[in-house]
XYZ file of N, CA, C and O in Angstrom:
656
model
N -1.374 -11.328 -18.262
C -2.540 -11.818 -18.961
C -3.356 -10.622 -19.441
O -3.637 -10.079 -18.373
N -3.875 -9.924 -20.358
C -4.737 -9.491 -21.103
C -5.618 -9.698 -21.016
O -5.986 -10.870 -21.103
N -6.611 -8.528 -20.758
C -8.311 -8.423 -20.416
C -8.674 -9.215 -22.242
O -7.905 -9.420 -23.181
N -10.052 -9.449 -22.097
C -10.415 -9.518 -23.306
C -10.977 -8.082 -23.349
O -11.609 -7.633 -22.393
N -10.724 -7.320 -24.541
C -11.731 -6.090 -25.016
C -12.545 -5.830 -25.099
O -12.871 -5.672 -26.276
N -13.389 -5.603 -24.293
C -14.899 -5.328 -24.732
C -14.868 -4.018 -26.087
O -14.167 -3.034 -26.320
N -16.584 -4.992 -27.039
C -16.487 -4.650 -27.392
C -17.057 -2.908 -27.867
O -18.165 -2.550 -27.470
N -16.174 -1.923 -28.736
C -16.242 -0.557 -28.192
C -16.103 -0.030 -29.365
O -15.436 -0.635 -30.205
N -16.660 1.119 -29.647
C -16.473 2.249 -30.728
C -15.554 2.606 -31.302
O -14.997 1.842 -30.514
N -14.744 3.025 -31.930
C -13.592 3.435 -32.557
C -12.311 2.567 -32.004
O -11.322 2.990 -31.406
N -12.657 1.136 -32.416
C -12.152 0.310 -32.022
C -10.815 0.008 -32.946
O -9.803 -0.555 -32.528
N -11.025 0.513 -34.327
C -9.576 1.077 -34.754
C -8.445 1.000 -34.464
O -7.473 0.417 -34.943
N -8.737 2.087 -33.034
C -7.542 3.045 -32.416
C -6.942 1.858 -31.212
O -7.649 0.939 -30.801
N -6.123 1.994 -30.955
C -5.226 1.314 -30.011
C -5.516 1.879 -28.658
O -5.584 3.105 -28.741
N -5.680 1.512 -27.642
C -6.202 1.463 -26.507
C -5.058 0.783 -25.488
O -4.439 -0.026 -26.179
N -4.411 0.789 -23.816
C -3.599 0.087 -23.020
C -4.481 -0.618 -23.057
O -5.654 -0.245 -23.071
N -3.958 -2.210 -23.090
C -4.403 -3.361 -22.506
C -4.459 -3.226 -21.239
O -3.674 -2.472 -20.664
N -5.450 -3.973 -20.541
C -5.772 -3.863 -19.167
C -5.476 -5.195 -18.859
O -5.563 -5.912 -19.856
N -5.062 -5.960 -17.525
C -5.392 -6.755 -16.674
C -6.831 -7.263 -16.592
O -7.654 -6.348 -16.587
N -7.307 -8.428 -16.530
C -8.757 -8.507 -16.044
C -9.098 -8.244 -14.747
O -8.195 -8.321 -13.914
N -10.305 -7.922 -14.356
C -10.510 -8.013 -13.275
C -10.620 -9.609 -12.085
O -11.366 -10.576 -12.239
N -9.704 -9.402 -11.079
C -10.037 -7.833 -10.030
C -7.860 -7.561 -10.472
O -6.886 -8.252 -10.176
N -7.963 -6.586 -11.050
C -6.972 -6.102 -11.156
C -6.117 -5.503 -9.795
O -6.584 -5.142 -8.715
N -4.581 -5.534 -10.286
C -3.668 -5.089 -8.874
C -2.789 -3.574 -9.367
O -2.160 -2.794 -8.652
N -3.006 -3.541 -10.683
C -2.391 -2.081 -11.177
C -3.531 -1.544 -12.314
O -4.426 -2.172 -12.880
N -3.169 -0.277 -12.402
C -3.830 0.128 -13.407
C -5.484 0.582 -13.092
O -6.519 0.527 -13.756
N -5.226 0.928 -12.087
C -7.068 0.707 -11.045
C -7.713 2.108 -11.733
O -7.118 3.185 -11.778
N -8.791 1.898 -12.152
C -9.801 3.166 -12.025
C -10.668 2.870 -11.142
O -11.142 1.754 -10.927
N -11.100 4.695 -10.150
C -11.437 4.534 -9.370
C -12.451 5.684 -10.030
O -12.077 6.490 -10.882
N -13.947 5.608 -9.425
C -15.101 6.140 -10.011
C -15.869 6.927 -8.720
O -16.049 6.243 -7.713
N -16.359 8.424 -8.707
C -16.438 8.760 -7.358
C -18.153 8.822 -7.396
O -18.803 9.083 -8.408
N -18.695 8.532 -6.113
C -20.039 8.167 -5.916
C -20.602 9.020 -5.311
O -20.013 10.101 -5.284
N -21.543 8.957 -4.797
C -22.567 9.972 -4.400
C -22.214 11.277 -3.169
O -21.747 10.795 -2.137
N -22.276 11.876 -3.158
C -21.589 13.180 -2.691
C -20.732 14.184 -3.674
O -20.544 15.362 -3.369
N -20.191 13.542 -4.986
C -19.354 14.286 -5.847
C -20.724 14.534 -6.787
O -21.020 15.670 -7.159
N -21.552 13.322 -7.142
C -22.424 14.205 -7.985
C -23.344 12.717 -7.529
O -22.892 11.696 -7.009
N -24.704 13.011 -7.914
C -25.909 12.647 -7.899
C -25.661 10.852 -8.793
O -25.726 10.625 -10.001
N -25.368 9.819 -7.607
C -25.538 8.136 -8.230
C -26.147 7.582 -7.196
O -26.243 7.751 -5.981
N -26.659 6.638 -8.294
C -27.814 5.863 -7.801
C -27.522 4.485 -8.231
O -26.418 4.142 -8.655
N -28.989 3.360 -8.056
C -28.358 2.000 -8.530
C -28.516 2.048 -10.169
O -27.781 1.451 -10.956
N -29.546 2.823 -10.486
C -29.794 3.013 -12.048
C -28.883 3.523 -12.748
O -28.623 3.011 -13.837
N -28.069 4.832 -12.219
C -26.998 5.644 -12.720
C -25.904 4.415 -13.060
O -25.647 4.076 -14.215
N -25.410 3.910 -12.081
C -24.163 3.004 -11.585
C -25.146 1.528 -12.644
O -24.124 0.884 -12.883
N -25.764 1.070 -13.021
C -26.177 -0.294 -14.310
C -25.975 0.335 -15.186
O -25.050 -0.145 -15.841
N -26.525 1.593 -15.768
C -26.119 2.018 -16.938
C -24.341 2.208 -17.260
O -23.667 1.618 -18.104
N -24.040 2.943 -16.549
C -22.385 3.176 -16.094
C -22.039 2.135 -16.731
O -21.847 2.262 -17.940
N -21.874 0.893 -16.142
C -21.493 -0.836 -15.686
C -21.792 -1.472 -17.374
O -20.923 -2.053 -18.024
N -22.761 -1.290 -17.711
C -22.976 -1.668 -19.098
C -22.262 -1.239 -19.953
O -21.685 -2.052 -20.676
N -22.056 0.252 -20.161
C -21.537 0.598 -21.169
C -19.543 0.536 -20.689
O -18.664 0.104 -21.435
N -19.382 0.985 -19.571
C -18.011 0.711 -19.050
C -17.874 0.235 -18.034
O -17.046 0.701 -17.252
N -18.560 -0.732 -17.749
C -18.038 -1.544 -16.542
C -16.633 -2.231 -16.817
O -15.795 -1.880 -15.986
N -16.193 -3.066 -17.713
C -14.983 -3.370 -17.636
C -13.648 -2.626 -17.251
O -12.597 -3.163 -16.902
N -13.858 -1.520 -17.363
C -12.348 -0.635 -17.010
C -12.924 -0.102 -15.698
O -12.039 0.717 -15.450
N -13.734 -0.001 -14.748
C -14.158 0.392 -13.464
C -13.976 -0.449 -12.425
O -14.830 -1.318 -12.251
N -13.069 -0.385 -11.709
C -12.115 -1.031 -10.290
C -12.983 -1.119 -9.352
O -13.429 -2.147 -8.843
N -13.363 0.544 -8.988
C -14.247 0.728 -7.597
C -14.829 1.774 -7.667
O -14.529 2.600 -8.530
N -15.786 1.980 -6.781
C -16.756 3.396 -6.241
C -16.313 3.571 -4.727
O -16.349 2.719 -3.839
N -15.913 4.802 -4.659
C -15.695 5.993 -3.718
C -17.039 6.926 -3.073
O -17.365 7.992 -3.596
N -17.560 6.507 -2.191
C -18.649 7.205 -1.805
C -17.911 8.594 -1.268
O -16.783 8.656 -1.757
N -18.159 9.539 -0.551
C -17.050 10.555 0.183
C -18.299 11.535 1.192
O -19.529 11.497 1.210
N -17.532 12.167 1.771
C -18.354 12.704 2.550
C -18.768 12.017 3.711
O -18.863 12.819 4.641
N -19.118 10.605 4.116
C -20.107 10.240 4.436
C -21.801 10.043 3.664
O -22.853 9.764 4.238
N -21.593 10.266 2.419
C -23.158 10.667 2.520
C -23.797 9.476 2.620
O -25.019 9.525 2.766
N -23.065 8.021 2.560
C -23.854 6.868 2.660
C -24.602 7.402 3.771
O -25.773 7.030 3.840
N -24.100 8.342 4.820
C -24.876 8.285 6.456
C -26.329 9.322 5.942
O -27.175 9.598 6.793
N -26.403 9.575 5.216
C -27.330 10.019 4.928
C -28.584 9.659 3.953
O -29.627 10.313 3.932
N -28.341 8.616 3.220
C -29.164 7.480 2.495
C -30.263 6.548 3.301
O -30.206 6.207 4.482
N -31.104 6.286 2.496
C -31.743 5.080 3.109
C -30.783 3.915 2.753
O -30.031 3.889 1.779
N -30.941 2.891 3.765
C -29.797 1.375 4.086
C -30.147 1.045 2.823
O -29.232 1.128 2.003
N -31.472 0.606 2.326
C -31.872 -0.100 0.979
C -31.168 0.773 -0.302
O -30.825 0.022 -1.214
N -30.927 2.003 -0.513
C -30.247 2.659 -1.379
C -28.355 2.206 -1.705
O -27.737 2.076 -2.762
N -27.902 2.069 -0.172
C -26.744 1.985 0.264
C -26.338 0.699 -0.080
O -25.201 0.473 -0.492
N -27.372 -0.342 0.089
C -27.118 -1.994 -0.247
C -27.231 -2.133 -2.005
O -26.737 -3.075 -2.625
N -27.848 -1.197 -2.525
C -28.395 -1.254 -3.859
C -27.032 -0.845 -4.464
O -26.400 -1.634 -5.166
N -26.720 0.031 -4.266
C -25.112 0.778 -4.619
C -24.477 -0.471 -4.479
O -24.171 -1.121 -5.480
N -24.219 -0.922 -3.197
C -23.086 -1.735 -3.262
C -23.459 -3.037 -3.916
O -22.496 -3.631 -4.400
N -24.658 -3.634 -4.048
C -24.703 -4.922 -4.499
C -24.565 -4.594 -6.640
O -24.207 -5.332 -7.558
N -25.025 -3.257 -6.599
C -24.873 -3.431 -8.462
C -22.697 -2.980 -8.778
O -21.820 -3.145 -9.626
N -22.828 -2.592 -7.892
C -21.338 -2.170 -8.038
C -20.555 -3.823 -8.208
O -19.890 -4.229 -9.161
N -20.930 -4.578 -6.876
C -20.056 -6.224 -6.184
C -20.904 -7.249 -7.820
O -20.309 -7.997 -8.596
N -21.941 -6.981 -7.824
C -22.221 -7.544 -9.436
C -21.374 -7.259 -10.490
O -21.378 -8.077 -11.409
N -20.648 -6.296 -10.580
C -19.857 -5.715 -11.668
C -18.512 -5.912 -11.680
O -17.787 -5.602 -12.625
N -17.967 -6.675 -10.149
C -16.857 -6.405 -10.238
C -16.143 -5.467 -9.742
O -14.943 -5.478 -10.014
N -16.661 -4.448 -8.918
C -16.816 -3.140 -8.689
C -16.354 -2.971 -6.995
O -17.316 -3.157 -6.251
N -15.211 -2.690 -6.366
C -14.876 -2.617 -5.184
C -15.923 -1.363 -4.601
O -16.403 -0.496 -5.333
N -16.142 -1.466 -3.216
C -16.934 -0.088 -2.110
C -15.976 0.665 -1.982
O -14.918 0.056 -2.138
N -15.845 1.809 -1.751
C -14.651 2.196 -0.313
C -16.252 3.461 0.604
O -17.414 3.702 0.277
N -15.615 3.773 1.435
C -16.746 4.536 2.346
C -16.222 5.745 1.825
O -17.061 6.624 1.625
N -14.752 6.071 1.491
C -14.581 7.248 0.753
C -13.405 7.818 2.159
O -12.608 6.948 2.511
N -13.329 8.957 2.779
C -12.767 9.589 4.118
C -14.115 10.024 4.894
O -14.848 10.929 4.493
N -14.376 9.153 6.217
C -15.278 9.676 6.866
C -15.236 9.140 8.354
O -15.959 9.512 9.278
N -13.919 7.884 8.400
C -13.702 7.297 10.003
C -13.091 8.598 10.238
O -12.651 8.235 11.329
N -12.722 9.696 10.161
C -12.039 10.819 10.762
C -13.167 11.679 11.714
O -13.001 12.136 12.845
N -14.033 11.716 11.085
C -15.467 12.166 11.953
C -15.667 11.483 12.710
O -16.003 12.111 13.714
N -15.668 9.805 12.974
C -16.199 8.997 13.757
C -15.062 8.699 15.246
O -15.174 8.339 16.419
N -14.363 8.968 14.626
C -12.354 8.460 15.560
C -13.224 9.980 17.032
O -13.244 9.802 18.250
N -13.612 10.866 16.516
C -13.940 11.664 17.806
C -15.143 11.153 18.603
O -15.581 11.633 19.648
N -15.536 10.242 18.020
C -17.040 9.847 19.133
C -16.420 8.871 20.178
O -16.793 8.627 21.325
N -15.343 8.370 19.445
C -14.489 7.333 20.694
C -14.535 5.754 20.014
O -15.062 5.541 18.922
N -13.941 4.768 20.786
C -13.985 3.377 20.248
C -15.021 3.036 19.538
O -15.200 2.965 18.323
N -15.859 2.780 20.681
C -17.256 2.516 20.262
C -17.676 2.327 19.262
O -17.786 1.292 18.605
N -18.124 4.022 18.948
C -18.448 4.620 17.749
C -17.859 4.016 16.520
O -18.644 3.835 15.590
N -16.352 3.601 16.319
C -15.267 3.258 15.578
C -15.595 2.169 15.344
O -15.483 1.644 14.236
N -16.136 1.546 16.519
C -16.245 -0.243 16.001
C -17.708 -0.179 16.095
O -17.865 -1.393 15.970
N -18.427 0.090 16.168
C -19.986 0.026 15.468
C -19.819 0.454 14.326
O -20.370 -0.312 13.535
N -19.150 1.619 13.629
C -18.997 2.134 12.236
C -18.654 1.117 11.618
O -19.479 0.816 10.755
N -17.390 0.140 11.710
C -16.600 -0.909 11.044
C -17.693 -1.558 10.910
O -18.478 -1.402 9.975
N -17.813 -2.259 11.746
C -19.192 -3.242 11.972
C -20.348 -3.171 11.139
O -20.863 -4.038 10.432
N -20.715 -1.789 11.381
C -21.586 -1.297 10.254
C -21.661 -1.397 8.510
O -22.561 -1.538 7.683
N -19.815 -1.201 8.472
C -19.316 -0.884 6.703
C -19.311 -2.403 6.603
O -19.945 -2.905 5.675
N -18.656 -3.195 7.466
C -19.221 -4.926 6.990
C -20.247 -5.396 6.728
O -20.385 -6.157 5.770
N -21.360 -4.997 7.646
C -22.420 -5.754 7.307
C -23.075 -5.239 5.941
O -23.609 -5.979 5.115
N -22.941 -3.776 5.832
C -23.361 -3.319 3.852
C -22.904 -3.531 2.737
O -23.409 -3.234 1.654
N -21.217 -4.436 3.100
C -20.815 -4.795 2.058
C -19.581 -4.020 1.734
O -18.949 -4.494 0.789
N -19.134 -3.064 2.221
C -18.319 -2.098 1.804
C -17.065 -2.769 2.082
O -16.712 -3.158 3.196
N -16.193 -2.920 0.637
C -15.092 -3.476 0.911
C -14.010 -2.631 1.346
O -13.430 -3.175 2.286
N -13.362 -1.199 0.951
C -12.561 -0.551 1.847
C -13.213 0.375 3.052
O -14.401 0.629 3.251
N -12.343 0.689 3.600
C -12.395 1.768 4.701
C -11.449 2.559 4.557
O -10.307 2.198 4.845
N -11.761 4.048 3.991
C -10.391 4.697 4.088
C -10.348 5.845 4.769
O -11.249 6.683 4.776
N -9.116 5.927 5.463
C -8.723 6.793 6.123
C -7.586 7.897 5.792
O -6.366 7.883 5.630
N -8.476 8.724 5.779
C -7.746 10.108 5.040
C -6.639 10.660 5.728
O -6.818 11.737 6.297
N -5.346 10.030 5.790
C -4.340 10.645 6.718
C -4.071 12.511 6.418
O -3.077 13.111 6.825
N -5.354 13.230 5.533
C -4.968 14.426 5.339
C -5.605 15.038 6.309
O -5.203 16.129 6.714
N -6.564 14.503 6.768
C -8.045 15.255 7.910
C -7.391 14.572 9.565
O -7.706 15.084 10.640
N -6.641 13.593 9.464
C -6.576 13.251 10.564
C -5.176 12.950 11.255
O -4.363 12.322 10.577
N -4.842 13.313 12.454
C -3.500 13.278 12.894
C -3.595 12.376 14.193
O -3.964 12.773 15.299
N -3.105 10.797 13.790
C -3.154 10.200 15.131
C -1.587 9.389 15.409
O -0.487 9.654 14.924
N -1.861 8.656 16.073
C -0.656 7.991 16.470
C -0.124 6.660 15.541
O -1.000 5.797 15.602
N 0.777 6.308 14.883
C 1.197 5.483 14.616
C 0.469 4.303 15.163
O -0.303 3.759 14.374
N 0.598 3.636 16.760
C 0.001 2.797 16.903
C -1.587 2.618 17.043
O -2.150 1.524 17.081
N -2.253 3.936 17.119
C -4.018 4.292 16.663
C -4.064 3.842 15.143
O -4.930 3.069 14.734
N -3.041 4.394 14.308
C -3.735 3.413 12.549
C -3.115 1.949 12.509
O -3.416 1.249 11.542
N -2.166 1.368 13.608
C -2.015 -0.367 13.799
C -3.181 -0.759 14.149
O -3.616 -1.732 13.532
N -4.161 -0.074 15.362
C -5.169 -1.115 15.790
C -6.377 -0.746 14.922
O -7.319 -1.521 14.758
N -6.291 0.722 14.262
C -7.601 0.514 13.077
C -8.010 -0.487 12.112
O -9.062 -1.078 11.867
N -6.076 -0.481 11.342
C -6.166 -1.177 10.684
C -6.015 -3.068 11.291
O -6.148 -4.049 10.559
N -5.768 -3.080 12.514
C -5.812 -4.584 12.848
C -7.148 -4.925 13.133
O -7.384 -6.119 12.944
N -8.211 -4.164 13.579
C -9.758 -4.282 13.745
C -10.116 -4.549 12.639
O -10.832 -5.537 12.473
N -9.687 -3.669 11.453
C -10.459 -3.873 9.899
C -10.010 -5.656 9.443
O -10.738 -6.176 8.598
N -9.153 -6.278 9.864
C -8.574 -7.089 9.553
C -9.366 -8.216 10.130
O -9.771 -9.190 9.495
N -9.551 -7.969 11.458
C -10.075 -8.951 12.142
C -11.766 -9.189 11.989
O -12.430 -10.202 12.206
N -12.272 -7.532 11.421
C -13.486 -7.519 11.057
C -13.462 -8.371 9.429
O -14.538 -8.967 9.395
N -13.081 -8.513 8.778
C -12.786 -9.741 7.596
C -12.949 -10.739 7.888
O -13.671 -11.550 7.307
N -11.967 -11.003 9.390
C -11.857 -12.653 9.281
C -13.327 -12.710 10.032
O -13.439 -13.925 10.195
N -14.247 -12.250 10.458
C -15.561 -12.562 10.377
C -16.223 -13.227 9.706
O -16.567 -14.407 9.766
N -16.454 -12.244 8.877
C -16.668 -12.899 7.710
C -16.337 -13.895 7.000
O -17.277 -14.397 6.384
N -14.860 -14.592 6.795
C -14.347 -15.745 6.625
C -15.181 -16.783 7.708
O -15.202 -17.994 7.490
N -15.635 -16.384 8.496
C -16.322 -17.216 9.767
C -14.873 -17.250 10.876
O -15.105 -17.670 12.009
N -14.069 -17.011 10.698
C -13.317 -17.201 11.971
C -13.122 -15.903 13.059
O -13.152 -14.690 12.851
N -12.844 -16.925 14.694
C -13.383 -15.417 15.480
C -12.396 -14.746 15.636
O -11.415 -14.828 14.898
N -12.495 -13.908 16.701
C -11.964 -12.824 16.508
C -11.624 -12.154 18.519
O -12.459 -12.339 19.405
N -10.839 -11.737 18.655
C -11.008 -10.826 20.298
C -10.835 -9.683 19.842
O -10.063 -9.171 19.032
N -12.242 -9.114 20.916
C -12.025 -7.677 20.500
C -10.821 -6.844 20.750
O -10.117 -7.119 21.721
N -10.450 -5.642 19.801
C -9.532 -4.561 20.413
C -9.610 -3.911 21.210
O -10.598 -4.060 21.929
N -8.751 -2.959 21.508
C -9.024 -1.634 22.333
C -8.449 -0.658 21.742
O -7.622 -0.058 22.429
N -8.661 -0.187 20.368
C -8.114 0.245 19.803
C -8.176 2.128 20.043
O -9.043 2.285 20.903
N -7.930 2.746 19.862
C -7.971 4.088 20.032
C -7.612 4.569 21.412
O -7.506 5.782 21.593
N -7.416 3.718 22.408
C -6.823 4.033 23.862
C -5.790 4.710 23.893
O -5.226 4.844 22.808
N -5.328 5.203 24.788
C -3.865 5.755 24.644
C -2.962 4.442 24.772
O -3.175 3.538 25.580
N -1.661 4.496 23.612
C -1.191 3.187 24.073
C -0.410 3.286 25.251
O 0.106 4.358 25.564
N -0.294 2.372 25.854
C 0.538 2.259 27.008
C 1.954 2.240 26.926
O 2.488 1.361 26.249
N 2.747 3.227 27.619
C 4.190 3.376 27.465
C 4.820 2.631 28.664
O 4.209 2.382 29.703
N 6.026 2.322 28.427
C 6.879 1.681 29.327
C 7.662 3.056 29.668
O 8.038 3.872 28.827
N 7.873 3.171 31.392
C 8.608 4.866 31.535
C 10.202 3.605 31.281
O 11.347 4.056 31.253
């Protein structure tokens, strides 16, 4: 199926057809605050003039941890207006050393602001095969929250238990 075109300048010229959104190929991904200076004003203007070809925002660094919450909700709600996926960017690699806890208050945390990915930078971080099963089975189960259905907690980041 074929996006409709917005309409655009040198419209002439032939351009790839896109998918509409929420697209499964062809993703542009747009990097957010820590690569250079965005805001909710930066990111409406953005959205207006090219919001249609913009997938998602990449925060990085962490620097959401350094924002006010109301800045952080503002980002994500003009972005989720647009069509516009979260990710937190690579920053559970900092948090994986404070211990579970930490890991599942962070998750917990990226749900309740809205942030639709969580990514984990397998370049910064070296864990176990079954440590990114229960990350990623927490992130999973932290969803079905949200769907309203419950959930038992993990124990994720433990050492797993071997059979000698």
């Amino acid at each position: 199926m074929k996006a409709k075109q917005p309409e655009r300048s040198f419209s002439f010229l032939q351009i790839n057809e896109r998918e509409p959104k929420p697209r499964k190929r062809g993703l542009t991904e747009i990097r957010g605050p820590y690569y250079s200076l965005v805001g909710r004003r930066y990111l409406e203007d953005l959205f207006e003039t090219m919001g249609a070809y913009v997938d998602s925002l990449k925060f990085a660094g962490g620097s959401f941890t350094l924002m006010p919450e109301r800045a952080v909700r503002e980002i994500v709600d003009v972005c989720h207006k647009h069509d516009v996926l979260v990710s937190t960017g690579g920053f559970i690699e900092r948090v994986l050393v404070q211990g579970a806890e930490a890991v599942r208050k962070y998750i917990d945390e990226c749900k309740r602001l809205g942030f639709d990915i969580i990514e984990i930078s397998a370049g910064f971080v070296s864990i176990s095969t079954d440590d990114w099963l229960r990350l990623m089975s927490y992130r999973r189960k932290a969803r079905a929250i949200r769907a309203g259905r419950s959930r038992k907690q993990s124990d994720f980041l433990k050492p797993a238990q071997r059979s000698s």
